[in-house]
PDB file of C-alpha atoms in Angstrom:
ATOM      1  CA  UNK A  20       0.000   0.000   0.000  1.00  0.00           C
ATOM      2  CA  UNK A  21       2.846   2.368   0.882  1.00  0.00           C
ATOM      3  CA  UNK A  22       4.547   1.650  -2.446  1.00  0.00           C
ATOM      4  CA  UNK A  23       1.293   2.407  -4.261  1.00  0.00           C
ATOM      5  CA  UNK A  24       0.982   5.780  -2.417  1.00  0.00           C
ATOM      6  CA  UNK A  25       4.564   6.668  -3.310  1.00  0.00           C
ATOM      7  CA  UNK A  26       3.913   5.953  -7.010  1.00  0.00           C
ATOM      8  CA  UNK A  27       0.826   8.186  -6.940  1.00  0.00           C
ATOM      9  CA  UNK A  28       2.665  11.059  -5.216  1.00  0.00           C
ATOM     10  CA  UNK A  29       5.487  10.996  -7.805  1.00  0.00           C
ATOM     11  CA  UNK A  30       3.150  12.462 -10.354  1.00  0.00           C
ATOM     12  CA  UNK A  31       2.002  15.335  -8.121  1.00  0.00           C
ATOM     13  CA  UNK A  32       4.161  18.493  -8.072  1.00  0.00           C
ATOM     14  CA  UNK A  33       5.781  19.301  -4.710  1.00  0.00           C
ATOM     15  CA  UNK A  34       4.133  22.738  -4.649  1.00  0.00           C
ATOM     16  CA  UNK A  35       0.664  21.184  -4.721  1.00  0.00           C
ATOM     17  CA  UNK A  36       1.545  18.885  -1.849  1.00  0.00           C
ATOM     18  CA  UNK A  37       2.844  21.764   0.263  1.00  0.00           C
ATOM     19  CA  UNK A  38      -0.207  23.913  -0.458  1.00  0.00           C
ATOM     20  CA  UNK A  39      -2.425  21.027   0.651  1.00  0.00           C
ATOM     21  CA  UNK A  40      -0.570  20.271   3.875  1.00  0.00           C
ATOM     22  CA  UNK A  41       0.444  23.853   4.882  1.00  0.00           C
ATOM     23  CA  UNK A  42      -2.958  25.022   6.264  1.00  0.00           C
ATOM     24  CA  UNK A  43      -3.105  22.003   8.589  1.00  0.00           C
ATOM     25  CA  UNK A  44       0.401  22.685   9.859  1.00  0.00           C
ATOM     26  CA  UNK A  45      -0.462  26.360  10.533  1.00  0.00           C
ATOM     27  CA  UNK A  46      -3.642  25.373  12.381  1.00  0.00           C
ATOM     28  CA  UNK A  47      -1.707  22.982  14.561  1.00  0.00           C
ATOM     29  CA  UNK A  48       0.915  25.638  15.287  1.00  0.00           C
ATOM     30  CA  UNK A  49      -1.700  28.274  16.205  1.00  0.00           C
ATOM     31  CA  UNK A  50      -3.498  25.890  18.530  1.00  0.00           C
ATOM     32  CA  UNK A  51      -0.215  25.071  20.203  1.00  0.00           C
ATOM     33  CA  UNK A  52       0.677  28.759  20.434  1.00  0.00           C
ATOM     34  CA  UNK A  53      -2.634  29.633  22.053  1.00  0.00           C
ATOM     35  CA  UNK A  54      -1.987  27.012  24.686  1.00  0.00           C
ATOM     36  CA  UNK A  55       1.484  28.353  25.412  1.00  0.00           C
ATOM     37  CA  UNK A  56       0.820  32.126  25.251  1.00  0.00           C
ATOM     38  CA  UNK A  57      -1.008  32.465  28.534  1.00  0.00           C
ATOM     39  CA  UNK A  58       2.194  33.378  30.361  1.00  0.00           C
ATOM     40  CA  UNK A  59       3.531  35.814  27.722  1.00  0.00           C
ATOM     41  CA  UNK A  60       3.233  39.612  27.928  1.00  0.00           C
ATOM     42  CA  UNK A  61       0.189  41.235  26.350  1.00  0.00           C
ATOM     43  CA  UNK A  62       1.514  43.185  23.349  1.00  0.00           C
ATOM     44  CA  UNK A  63      -1.803  44.393  21.966  1.00  0.00           C
ATOM     45  CA  UNK A  64      -2.165  48.089  21.187  1.00  0.00           C
ATOM     46  CA  UNK A  65      -4.177  50.062  23.723  1.00  0.00           C
ATOM     47  CA  UNK A  66      -5.533  53.594  23.890  1.00  0.00           C
ATOM     48  CA  UNK A  67      -5.199  56.074  26.716  1.00  0.00           C
ATOM     49  CA  UNK A  68      -8.705  56.861  27.903  1.00  0.00           C
ATOM     50  CA  UNK A  69     -10.005  60.341  27.169  1.00  0.00           C
ATOM     51  CA  UNK A  70     -10.974  61.998  30.471  1.00  0.00           C
ATOM     52  CA  UNK A  71     -14.371  63.605  30.882  1.00  0.00           C
ATOM     53  CA  UNK A  72     -12.684  66.898  31.702  1.00  0.00           C
ATOM     54  CA  UNK A  73      -9.280  68.496  32.097  1.00  0.00           C
ATOM     55  CA  UNK A  74      -8.131  71.494  34.115  1.00  0.00           C
ATOM     56  CA  UNK A  75      -5.975  73.978  32.205  1.00  0.00           C
ATOM     57  CA  UNK A  76      -4.665  77.116  33.929  1.00  0.00           C
ATOM     58  CA  UNK A  77      -7.329  76.742  36.591  1.00  0.00           C
ATOM     59  CA  UNK A  78     -10.258  76.417  34.157  1.00  0.00           C
ATOM     60  CA  UNK A  79     -12.142  73.138  33.757  1.00  0.00           C
ATOM     61  CA  UNK A  80     -12.687  72.063  30.148  1.00  0.00           C
ATOM     62  CA  UNK A  81     -15.511  69.601  29.399  1.00  0.00           C
ATOM     63  CA  UNK A  82     -14.338  66.918  26.937  1.00  0.00           C
ATOM     64  CA  UNK A  83     -17.520  64.836  26.738  1.00  0.00           C
ATOM     65  CA  UNK A  84     -18.915  66.407  23.553  1.00  0.00           C
ATOM     66  CA  UNK A  85     -18.117  64.091  20.644  1.00  0.00           C
ATOM     67  CA  UNK A  86     -15.897  66.527  18.706  1.00  0.00           C
ATOM     68  CA  UNK A  87     -13.792  67.436  21.737  1.00  0.00           C
ATOM     69  CA  UNK A  88     -13.561  63.791  22.783  1.00  0.00           C
ATOM     70  CA  UNK A  89     -12.312  62.713  19.345  1.00  0.00           C
ATOM     71  CA  UNK A  90      -9.851  65.587  18.995  1.00  0.00           C
ATOM     72  CA  UNK A  91      -8.416  64.744  22.387  1.00  0.00           C
ATOM     73  CA  UNK A  92      -8.281  61.064  21.493  1.00  0.00           C
ATOM     74  CA  UNK A  93      -6.255  61.863  18.359  1.00  0.00           C
ATOM     75  CA  UNK A  94      -3.585  63.731  20.308  1.00  0.00           C
ATOM     76  CA  UNK A  95      -3.390  61.098  23.035  1.00  0.00           C
ATOM     77  CA  UNK A  96      -2.776  58.447  20.377  1.00  0.00           C
ATOM     78  CA  UNK A  97      -0.101  60.626  18.781  1.00  0.00           C
ATOM     79  CA  UNK A  98       1.808  60.884  22.065  1.00  0.00           C
ATOM     80  CA  UNK A  99       1.307  57.164  22.744  1.00  0.00           C
ATOM     81  CA  UNK A 100       2.739  55.903  19.477  1.00  0.00           C
ATOM     82  CA  UNK A 101       5.416  58.511  18.686  1.00  0.00           C
ATOM     83  CA  UNK A 102       7.475  56.676  21.259  1.00  0.00           C
ATOM     84  CA  UNK A 103      10.946  58.124  20.737  1.00  0.00           C
ATOM     85  CA  UNK A 104       9.740  61.732  20.580  1.00  0.00           C
ATOM     86  CA  UNK A 105       7.470  61.411  23.626  1.00  0.00           C
ATOM     87  CA  UNK A 106      10.110  59.693  25.752  1.00  0.00           C
ATOM     88  CA  UNK A 107      12.851  62.126  24.777  1.00  0.00           C
ATOM     89  CA  UNK A 108      10.569  65.075  25.536  1.00  0.00           C
ATOM     90  CA  UNK A 109      10.156  63.787  29.101  1.00  0.00           C
ATOM     91  CA  UNK A 110      13.891  63.161  29.448  1.00  0.00           C
ATOM     92  CA  UNK A 111      14.738  66.711  28.325  1.00  0.00           C
ATOM     93  CA  UNK A 112      11.988  68.269  30.433  1.00  0.00           C
ATOM     94  CA  UNK A 113      13.835  67.066  33.522  1.00  0.00           C
ATOM     95  CA  UNK A 114      16.643  69.455  32.559  1.00  0.00           C
ATOM     96  CA  UNK A 115      14.648  72.445  31.320  1.00  0.00           C
ATOM     97  CA  UNK A 116      11.437  72.565  33.392  1.00  0.00           C
ATOM     98  CA  UNK A 117      13.429  73.593  36.502  1.00  0.00           C
ATOM     99  CA  UNK A 118      14.762  76.557  34.499  1.00  0.00           C
ATOM    100  CA  UNK A 119      11.588  77.813  32.841  1.00  0.00           C
ATOM    101  CA  UNK A 120       8.918  77.169  35.505  1.00  0.00           C
ATOM    102  CA  UNK A 121      10.319  79.711  38.015  1.00  0.00           C
ATOM    103  CA  UNK A 122      10.391  82.313  35.208  1.00  0.00           C
ATOM    104  CA  UNK A 123       6.757  81.588  34.339  1.00  0.00           C
ATOM    105  CA  UNK A 124       5.769  81.995  37.991  1.00  0.00           C
ATOM    106  CA  UNK A 125       7.831  85.167  38.360  1.00  0.00           C
ATOM    107  CA  UNK A 126       5.889  86.703  35.473  1.00  0.00           C
ATOM    108  CA  UNK A 127       2.444  85.565  36.578  1.00  0.00           C
ATOM    109  CA  UNK A 128       2.075  82.994  33.788  1.00  0.00           C
ATOM    110  CA  UNK A 129       0.299  79.728  34.752  1.00  0.00           C
ATOM    111  CA  UNK A 130       2.666  76.793  35.096  1.00  0.00           C
ATOM    112  CA  UNK A 131       0.608  74.823  32.553  1.00  0.00           C
ATOM    113  CA  UNK A 132       2.323  76.837  29.814  1.00  0.00           C
ATOM    114  CA  UNK A 133       5.369  74.645  30.254  1.00  0.00           C
ATOM    115  CA  UNK A 134       3.364  72.117  28.231  1.00  0.00           C
ATOM    116  CA  UNK A 135       3.030  74.655  25.416  1.00  0.00           C
ATOM    117  CA  UNK A 136       6.816  74.871  25.330  1.00  0.00           C
ATOM    118  CA  UNK A 137       6.998  71.058  25.316  1.00  0.00           C
ATOM    119  CA  UNK A 138       4.802  70.680  22.226  1.00  0.00           C
ATOM    120  CA  UNK A 139       6.499  73.583  20.448  1.00  0.00           C
ATOM    121  CA  UNK A 140      10.011  72.157  20.614  1.00  0.00           C
ATOM    122  CA  UNK A 141       9.870  68.723  22.293  1.00  0.00           C
ATOM    123  CA  UNK A 142      11.968  70.469  24.977  1.00  0.00           C
ATOM    124  CA  UNK A 143      14.854  70.734  22.513  1.00  0.00           C
ATOM    125  CA  UNK A 144      16.655  74.125  22.766  1.00  0.00           C
ATOM    126  CA  UNK A 145      18.130  73.571  19.290  1.00  0.00           C
ATOM    127  CA  UNK A 146      14.750  72.944  17.635  1.00  0.00           C
ATOM    128  CA  UNK A 147      14.193  74.766  14.357  1.00  0.00           C
ATOM    129  CA  UNK A 148      11.108  74.514  12.159  1.00  0.00           C
ATOM    130  CA  UNK A 149      11.013  74.512   8.392  1.00  0.00           C
ATOM    131  CA  UNK A 150       9.474  77.990   8.549  1.00  0.00           C
ATOM    132  CA  UNK A 151      12.442  79.317  10.548  1.00  0.00           C
ATOM    133  CA  UNK A 152      11.034  79.325  14.113  1.00  0.00           C
ATOM    134  CA  UNK A 153      13.766  78.471  16.601  1.00  0.00           C
ATOM    135  CA  UNK A 154      14.510  77.509  20.186  1.00  0.00           C
ATOM    136  CA  UNK A 155      12.443  76.080  23.028  1.00  0.00           C
ATOM    137  CA  UNK A 156       9.660  78.594  22.414  1.00  0.00           C
ATOM    138  CA  UNK A 157       9.914  78.565  18.598  1.00  0.00           C
ATOM    139  CA  UNK A 158      10.080  82.300  17.957  1.00  0.00           C
ATOM    140  CA  UNK A 159      10.188  83.524  14.378  1.00  0.00           C
ATOM    141  CA  UNK A 160      13.022  86.060  13.783  1.00  0.00           C
ATOM    142  CA  UNK A 161      10.744  89.105  13.550  1.00  0.00           C
ATOM    143  CA  UNK A 162       8.679  88.101  16.584  1.00  0.00           C
ATOM    144  CA  UNK A 163      11.815  87.401  18.603  1.00  0.00           C
ATOM    145  CA  UNK A 164      13.125  90.890  17.916  1.00  0.00           C
ATOM    146  CA  UNK A 165       9.717  92.384  18.699  1.00  0.00           C
ATOM    147  CA  UNK A 166       9.895  90.854  22.179  1.00  0.00           C
ATOM    148  CA  UNK A 167      13.417  91.971  22.932  1.00  0.00           C
ATOM    149  CA  UNK A 168      15.637  89.175  21.625  1.00  0.00           C
ATOM    150  CA  UNK A 169      18.814  89.843  19.675  1.00  0.00           C
ATOM    151  CA  UNK A 170      18.742  87.962  16.380  1.00  0.00           C
ATOM    152  CA  UNK A 171      21.605  88.238  13.894  1.00  0.00           C
ATOM    153  CA  UNK A 172      24.359  86.161  12.327  1.00  0.00           C
ATOM    154  CA  UNK A 173      26.492  86.221  15.513  1.00  0.00           C
ATOM    155  CA  UNK A 174      23.899  86.089  18.290  1.00  0.00           C
ATOM    156  CA  UNK A 175      20.454  84.511  18.194  1.00  0.00           C
ATOM    157  CA  UNK A 176      18.794  84.736  21.579  1.00  0.00           C
ATOM    158  CA  UNK A 177      15.839  82.659  20.436  1.00  0.00           C
ATOM    159  CA  UNK A 178      18.173  79.804  21.419  1.00  0.00           C
ATOM    160  CA  UNK A 179      18.897  81.388  24.815  1.00  0.00           C
ATOM    161  CA  UNK A 180      16.817  79.354  27.270  1.00  0.00           C
ATOM    162  CA  UNK A 181      16.371  82.054  29.905  1.00  0.00           C
ATOM    163  CA  UNK A 182      16.003  85.104  27.644  1.00  0.00           C
ATOM    164  CA  UNK A 183      13.615  83.325  25.273  1.00  0.00           C
ATOM    165  CA  UNK A 184      11.457  82.270  28.230  1.00  0.00           C
ATOM    166  CA  UNK A 185      11.226  85.864  29.439  1.00  0.00           C
ATOM    167  CA  UNK A 186      10.268  86.897  25.898  1.00  0.00           C
ATOM    168  CA  UNK A 187       7.575  84.209  25.789  1.00  0.00           C
ATOM    169  CA  UNK A 188       6.207  85.512  29.093  1.00  0.00           C
ATOM    170  CA  UNK A 189       5.928  89.004  27.589  1.00  0.00           C
ATOM    171  CA  UNK A 190       3.924  87.613  24.674  1.00  0.00           C
ATOM    172  CA  UNK A 191       1.669  85.504  26.887  1.00  0.00           C
ATOM    173  CA  UNK A 192       0.959  88.350  29.294  1.00  0.00           C
ATOM    174  CA  UNK A 193       0.200  90.723  26.408  1.00  0.00           C
ATOM    175  CA  UNK A 194      -2.162  88.178  24.868  1.00  0.00           C
ATOM    176  CA  UNK A 195      -3.928  87.629  28.192  1.00  0.00           C
ATOM    177  CA  UNK A 196      -4.508  91.359  28.533  1.00  0.00           C
ATOM    178  CA  UNK A 197      -6.168  91.178  25.108  1.00  0.00           C
ATOM    179  CA  UNK A 198      -8.281  88.017  25.462  1.00  0.00           C
ATOM    180  CA  UNK A 199      -8.797  87.556  29.186  1.00  0.00           C
ATOM    181  CA  UNK A 200      -8.606  83.753  29.044  1.00  0.00           C
ATOM    182  CA  UNK A 201      -5.618  81.441  28.827  1.00  0.00           C
ATOM    183  CA  UNK A 202      -6.994  79.027  26.209  1.00  0.00           C
ATOM    184  CA  UNK A 203      -7.308  81.889  23.712  1.00  0.00           C
ATOM    185  CA  UNK A 204      -3.785  82.958  24.691  1.00  0.00           C
ATOM    186  CA  UNK A 205      -2.443  79.473  23.970  1.00  0.00           C
ATOM    187  CA  UNK A 206      -4.243  79.307  20.604  1.00  0.00           C
ATOM    188  CA  UNK A 207      -2.868  82.729  19.661  1.00  0.00           C
ATOM    189  CA  UNK A 208       0.673  81.475  20.262  1.00  0.00           C
ATOM    190  CA  UNK A 209       0.152  79.245  17.246  1.00  0.00           C
ATOM    191  CA  UNK A 210      -2.115  81.329  15.045  1.00  0.00           C
ATOM    192  CA  UNK A 211      -1.371  84.885  16.142  1.00  0.00           C
ATOM    193  CA  UNK A 212      -3.504  87.217  18.222  1.00  0.00           C
ATOM    194  CA  UNK A 213      -5.006  88.918  15.165  1.00  0.00           C
ATOM    195  CA  UNK A 214      -6.277  85.693  13.629  1.00  0.00           C
ATOM    196  CA  UNK A 215      -7.899  84.452  16.831  1.00  0.00           C
ATOM    197  CA  UNK A 216      -9.604  87.825  17.376  1.00  0.00           C
ATOM    198  CA  UNK A 217     -10.754  87.886  13.769  1.00  0.00           C
ATOM    199  CA  UNK A 218     -12.274  84.410  13.945  1.00  0.00           C
ATOM    200  CA  UNK A 219     -13.973  85.140  17.267  1.00  0.00           C
ATOM    201  CA  UNK A 220     -15.648  88.151  15.632  1.00  0.00           C
ATOM    202  CA  UNK A 221     -16.588  86.269  12.451  1.00  0.00           C
ATOM    203  CA  UNK A 222     -17.957  83.231  14.266  1.00  0.00           C
ATOM    204  CA  UNK A 223     -19.708  85.192  17.043  1.00  0.00           C
ATOM    205  CA  UNK A 224     -18.082  83.403  19.965  1.00  0.00           C
ATOM    206  CA  UNK A 225     -15.347  84.065  22.503  1.00  0.00           C
ATOM    207  CA  UNK A 226     -15.087  80.326  23.185  1.00  0.00           C
ATOM    208  CA  UNK A 227     -11.889  79.519  21.307  1.00  0.00           C
ATOM    209  CA  UNK A 228     -12.441  75.749  21.494  1.00  0.00           C
ATOM    210  CA  UNK A 229     -15.660  76.231  19.510  1.00  0.00           C
ATOM    211  CA  UNK A 230     -13.983  78.082  16.642  1.00  0.00           C
ATOM    212  CA  UNK A 231     -13.578  76.519  13.206  1.00  0.00           C
ATOM    213  CA  UNK A 232      -9.844  76.941  12.578  1.00  0.00           C
ATOM    214  CA  UNK A 233      -7.173  75.544  10.281  1.00  0.00           C
ATOM    215  CA  UNK A 234      -6.201  72.027  11.335  1.00  0.00           C
ATOM    216  CA  UNK A 235      -2.859  72.942  12.897  1.00  0.00           C
ATOM    217  CA  UNK A 236      -4.427  75.498  15.236  1.00  0.00           C
ATOM    218  CA  UNK A 237      -7.512  73.360  15.888  1.00  0.00           C
ATOM    219  CA  UNK A 238      -5.221  70.554  17.106  1.00  0.00           C
ATOM    220  CA  UNK A 239      -2.878  72.841  19.026  1.00  0.00           C
ATOM    221  CA  UNK A 240      -4.834  73.249  22.268  1.00  0.00           C
ATOM    222  CA  UNK A 241      -5.640  69.543  22.450  1.00  0.00           C
ATOM    223  CA  UNK A 242      -1.955  68.736  21.983  1.00  0.00           C
ATOM    224  CA  UNK A 243      -1.214  70.903  25.027  1.00  0.00           C
ATOM    225  CA  UNK A 244      -3.936  69.076  26.976  1.00  0.00           C
ATOM    226  CA  UNK A 245      -2.494  65.723  25.881  1.00  0.00           C
ATOM    227  CA  UNK A 246       1.015  66.807  26.896  1.00  0.00           C
ATOM    228  CA  UNK A 247      -0.286  67.646  30.360  1.00  0.00           C
ATOM    229  CA  UNK A 248      -1.782  64.164  30.682  1.00  0.00           C
ATOM    230  CA  UNK A 249       1.462  62.617  29.402  1.00  0.00           C
ATOM    231  CA  UNK A 250       3.550  64.390  32.022  1.00  0.00           C
ATOM    232  CA  UNK A 251       0.996  63.672  34.746  1.00  0.00           C
ATOM    233  CA  UNK A 252       1.218  59.921  34.143  1.00  0.00           C
ATOM    234  CA  UNK A 253       3.752  58.646  31.550  1.00  0.00           C
ATOM    235  CA  UNK A 254       3.176  55.016  32.546  1.00  0.00           C
ATOM    236  CA  UNK A 255      -0.453  55.281  31.360  1.00  0.00           C
ATOM    237  CA  UNK A 256       1.024  55.823  27.880  1.00  0.00           C
ATOM    238  CA  UNK A 257       3.267  52.784  28.288  1.00  0.00           C
ATOM    239  CA  UNK A 258       6.407  54.767  29.207  1.00  0.00           C
ATOM    240  CA  UNK A 259       7.931  53.289  32.364  1.00  0.00           C
ATOM    241  CA  UNK A 260      11.008  55.417  33.017  1.00  0.00           C
ATOM    242  CA  UNK A 261      13.561  55.170  35.780  1.00  0.00           C
ATOM    243  CA  UNK A 262      15.080  58.233  37.412  1.00  0.00           C
ATOM    244  CA  UNK A 263      18.395  57.334  35.788  1.00  0.00           C
ATOM    245  CA  UNK A 264      16.738  57.576  32.355  1.00  0.00           C
ATOM    246  CA  UNK A 265      16.121  61.314  32.765  1.00  0.00           C
ATOM    247  CA  UNK A 266      18.585  64.012  31.720  1.00  0.00           C
ATOM    248  CA  UNK A 267      20.130  65.822  34.705  1.00  0.00           C
ATOM    249  CA  UNK A 268      20.693  69.553  34.905  1.00  0.00           C
ATOM    250  CA  UNK A 269      24.163  70.668  33.798  1.00  0.00           C
ATOM    251  CA  UNK A 270      26.529  72.194  36.327  1.00  0.00           C
ATOM    252  CA  UNK A 271      28.183  75.328  34.992  1.00  0.00           C
ATOM    253  CA  UNK A 272      29.915  78.564  35.858  1.00  0.00           C
ATOM    254  CA  UNK A 273      29.508  81.897  34.082  1.00  0.00           C
ATOM    255  CA  UNK A 274      31.842  84.530  32.730  1.00  0.00           C
ATOM    256  CA  UNK A 275      30.847  88.042  31.672  1.00  0.00           C
ATOM    257  CA  UNK A 276      32.199  89.319  28.383  1.00  0.00           C
ATOM    258  CA  UNK A 277      32.119  92.981  27.306  1.00  0.00           C
ATOM    259  CA  UNK A 278      34.925  92.955  24.719  1.00  0.00           C
ATOM    260  CA  UNK A 279      34.798  91.352  21.289  1.00  0.00           C
ATOM    261  CA  UNK A 280      35.926  87.734  21.078  1.00  0.00           C
ATOM    262  CA  UNK A 281      37.435  87.212  17.642  1.00  0.00           C
ATOM    263  CA  UNK A 282      37.925  83.459  17.980  1.00  0.00           C
ATOM    264  CA  UNK A 283      35.521  81.484  20.160  1.00  0.00           C
ATOM    265  CA  UNK A 284      37.546  78.314  19.627  1.00  0.00           C
ATOM    266  CA  UNK A 285      40.590  79.884  21.278  1.00  0.00           C
ATOM    267  CA  UNK A 286      38.369  81.454  23.920  1.00  0.00           C
ATOM    268  CA  UNK A 287      36.942  78.040  24.829  1.00  0.00           C
ATOM    269  CA  UNK A 288      40.416  76.561  25.099  1.00  0.00           C
ATOM    270  CA  UNK A 289      41.570  79.429  27.312  1.00  0.00           C
ATOM    271  CA  UNK A 290      38.642  78.696  29.622  1.00  0.00           C
ATOM    272  CA  UNK A 291      39.585  75.037  29.966  1.00  0.00           C
ATOM    273  CA  UNK A 292      36.855  73.621  27.766  1.00  0.00           C
ATOM    274  CA  UNK A 293      36.156  72.758  24.125  1.00  0.00           C
ATOM    275  CA  UNK A 294      34.402  74.710  21.390  1.00  0.00           C
ATOM    276  CA  UNK A 295      31.806  71.912  21.148  1.00  0.00           C
ATOM    277  CA  UNK A 296      30.911  72.165  24.842  1.00  0.00           C
ATOM    278  CA  UNK A 297      30.885  75.968  24.641  1.00  0.00           C
ATOM    279  CA  UNK A 298      28.331  75.784  21.814  1.00  0.00           C
ATOM    280  CA  UNK A 299      26.347  73.087  23.617  1.00  0.00           C
ATOM    281  CA  UNK A 300      25.852  75.285  26.686  1.00  0.00           C
ATOM    282  CA  UNK A 301      25.425  78.493  24.661  1.00  0.00           C
ATOM    283  CA  UNK A 302      23.472  77.618  21.502  1.00  0.00           C
ATOM    284  CA  UNK A 303      22.698  81.328  21.041  1.00  0.00           C
ATOM    285  CA  UNK A 304      26.314  81.783  19.854  1.00  0.00           C
ATOM    286  CA  UNK A 305      25.829  81.361  16.124  1.00  0.00           C
ATOM    287  CA  UNK A 306      29.293  82.111  14.706  1.00  0.00           C
ATOM    288  CA  UNK A 307      32.943  81.594  15.575  1.00  0.00           C
ATOM    289  CA  UNK A 308      33.263  85.139  16.922  1.00  0.00           C
ATOM    290  CA  UNK A 309      31.290  87.380  19.289  1.00  0.00           C
ATOM    291  CA  UNK A 310      31.284  91.126  18.569  1.00  0.00           C
ATOM    292  CA  UNK A 311      30.595  93.311  21.617  1.00  0.00           C
ATOM    293  CA  UNK A 312      29.498  96.693  20.301  1.00  0.00           C
ATOM    294  CA  UNK A 313      28.852  99.832  22.349  1.00  0.00           C
ATOM    295  CA  UNK A 314      29.959  98.132  25.535  1.00  0.00           C
ATOM    296  CA  UNK A 315      27.274  95.431  25.367  1.00  0.00           C
ATOM    297  CA  UNK A 316      27.840  92.630  27.857  1.00  0.00           C
ATOM    298  CA  UNK A 317      27.116  88.931  27.405  1.00  0.00           C
ATOM    299  CA  UNK A 318      27.066  86.158  30.005  1.00  0.00           C
ATOM    300  CA  UNK A 319      28.606  82.926  28.751  1.00  0.00           C
ATOM    301  CA  UNK A 320      28.065  79.565  30.435  1.00  0.00           C
ATOM    302  CA  UNK A 321      31.064  77.270  30.849  1.00  0.00           C
ATOM    303  CA  UNK A 322      30.905  73.656  32.054  1.00  0.00           C
ATOM    304  CA  UNK A 323      32.021  72.885  35.595  1.00  0.00           C
ATOM    305  CA  UNK A 324      34.805  70.435  34.795  1.00  0.00           C
ATOM    306  CA  UNK A 325      34.561  68.754  38.202  1.00  0.00           C
ATOM    307  CA  UNK A 326      30.896  67.851  37.659  1.00  0.00           C
ATOM    308  CA  UNK A 327      30.727  67.031  33.958  1.00  0.00           C
ATOM    309  CA  UNK A 328      30.637  63.250  34.148  1.00  0.00           C
ATOM    310  CA  UNK A 329      27.224  61.642  33.865  1.00  0.00           C
ATOM    311  CA  UNK A 330      26.157  59.954  37.098  1.00  0.00           C
ATOM    312  CA  UNK A 331      22.675  58.451  36.724  1.00  0.00           C
ATOM    313  CA  UNK A 332      22.607  57.520  40.409  1.00  0.00           C
ATOM    314  CA  UNK A 333      22.440  61.222  41.249  1.00  0.00           C
ATOM    315  CA  UNK A 334      19.766  62.193  38.735  1.00  0.00           C
ATOM    316  CA  UNK A 335      16.692  63.525  40.530  1.00  0.00           C
ATOM    317  CA  UNK A 336      13.307  63.538  38.775  1.00  0.00           C
ATOM    318  CA  UNK A 337      11.621  66.916  38.470  1.00  0.00           C
ATOM    319  CA  UNK A 338       8.343  65.134  39.153  1.00  0.00           C
ATOM    320  CA  UNK A 339       8.143  61.764  40.923  1.00  0.00           C
ATOM    321  CA  UNK A 340       5.174  60.815  38.727  1.00  0.00           C
ATOM    322  CA  UNK A 341       7.546  60.585  35.758  1.00  0.00           C
ATOM    323  CA  UNK A 342       9.357  57.534  37.102  1.00  0.00           C
ATOM    324  CA  UNK A 343       8.439  54.072  38.357  1.00  0.00           C
ATOM    325  CA  UNK A 344      11.331  53.458  40.767  1.00  0.00           C
TER     326      UNK A 344
END
């Protein structure tokens, strides 16, 4: 009987045989896998739940209406599945939130605006958009100058963390004096004060969240809301960070300069550091020289050589909710 079966199979192409047997093999494998997968980790995609409401700058925003719920859901999914960007934003925030939050408070700006900075630049002081906006707060050149920042080929204070934050506070305070509510202020940071005012007049409402706006601006406020939820509970998004994963603040000393530096490379060497580290701590230096005209003084940060080495055991989280250990 076996010999007869062999003779019959000789005339059947191998491909046909495999196609006939393959489904049964797969079924057997799947059944076996189901029996063995009970102990494995659940790798299915999940969604962060949209809350019924969120508090922004002291005001409670209802998110139960279908359009608000779905807009919020979109931004929560974006933060959930843009893993590298979301995680790196949290890591960087540990370094820069301690710098900008006291400035916000000093100027009477709600602390929630740190999340606006986070979505503008992903907490990257070197961020630059295709349109030419730059720095943590993404100022355009003209706007930066309008709010007191020096912007030229040698110095671009849009990249200066402290000065750019003070400039952002000036804008935000001015916008609040115009609108009287912080959500409109936040929307105007993206679209401009004139456009938000114009649309409020055309659409007969002061409720900025109810305006029909271009997609980028319509998403903007919900991205800020989503960023707040991300920072409030990263593990809900699947990001389980340790304190040692976060970026620590950099120890530095300062030197005041009131005379032109013709060669910043030599200057760095004379200060016991490298040109690369000088630029890293002072990204507002945009050329290899620094003209000081009319007695203008600049403060340059230099790394503290005794505290430069990375020690994750000493990294403290800005917010304990960011970490799981």
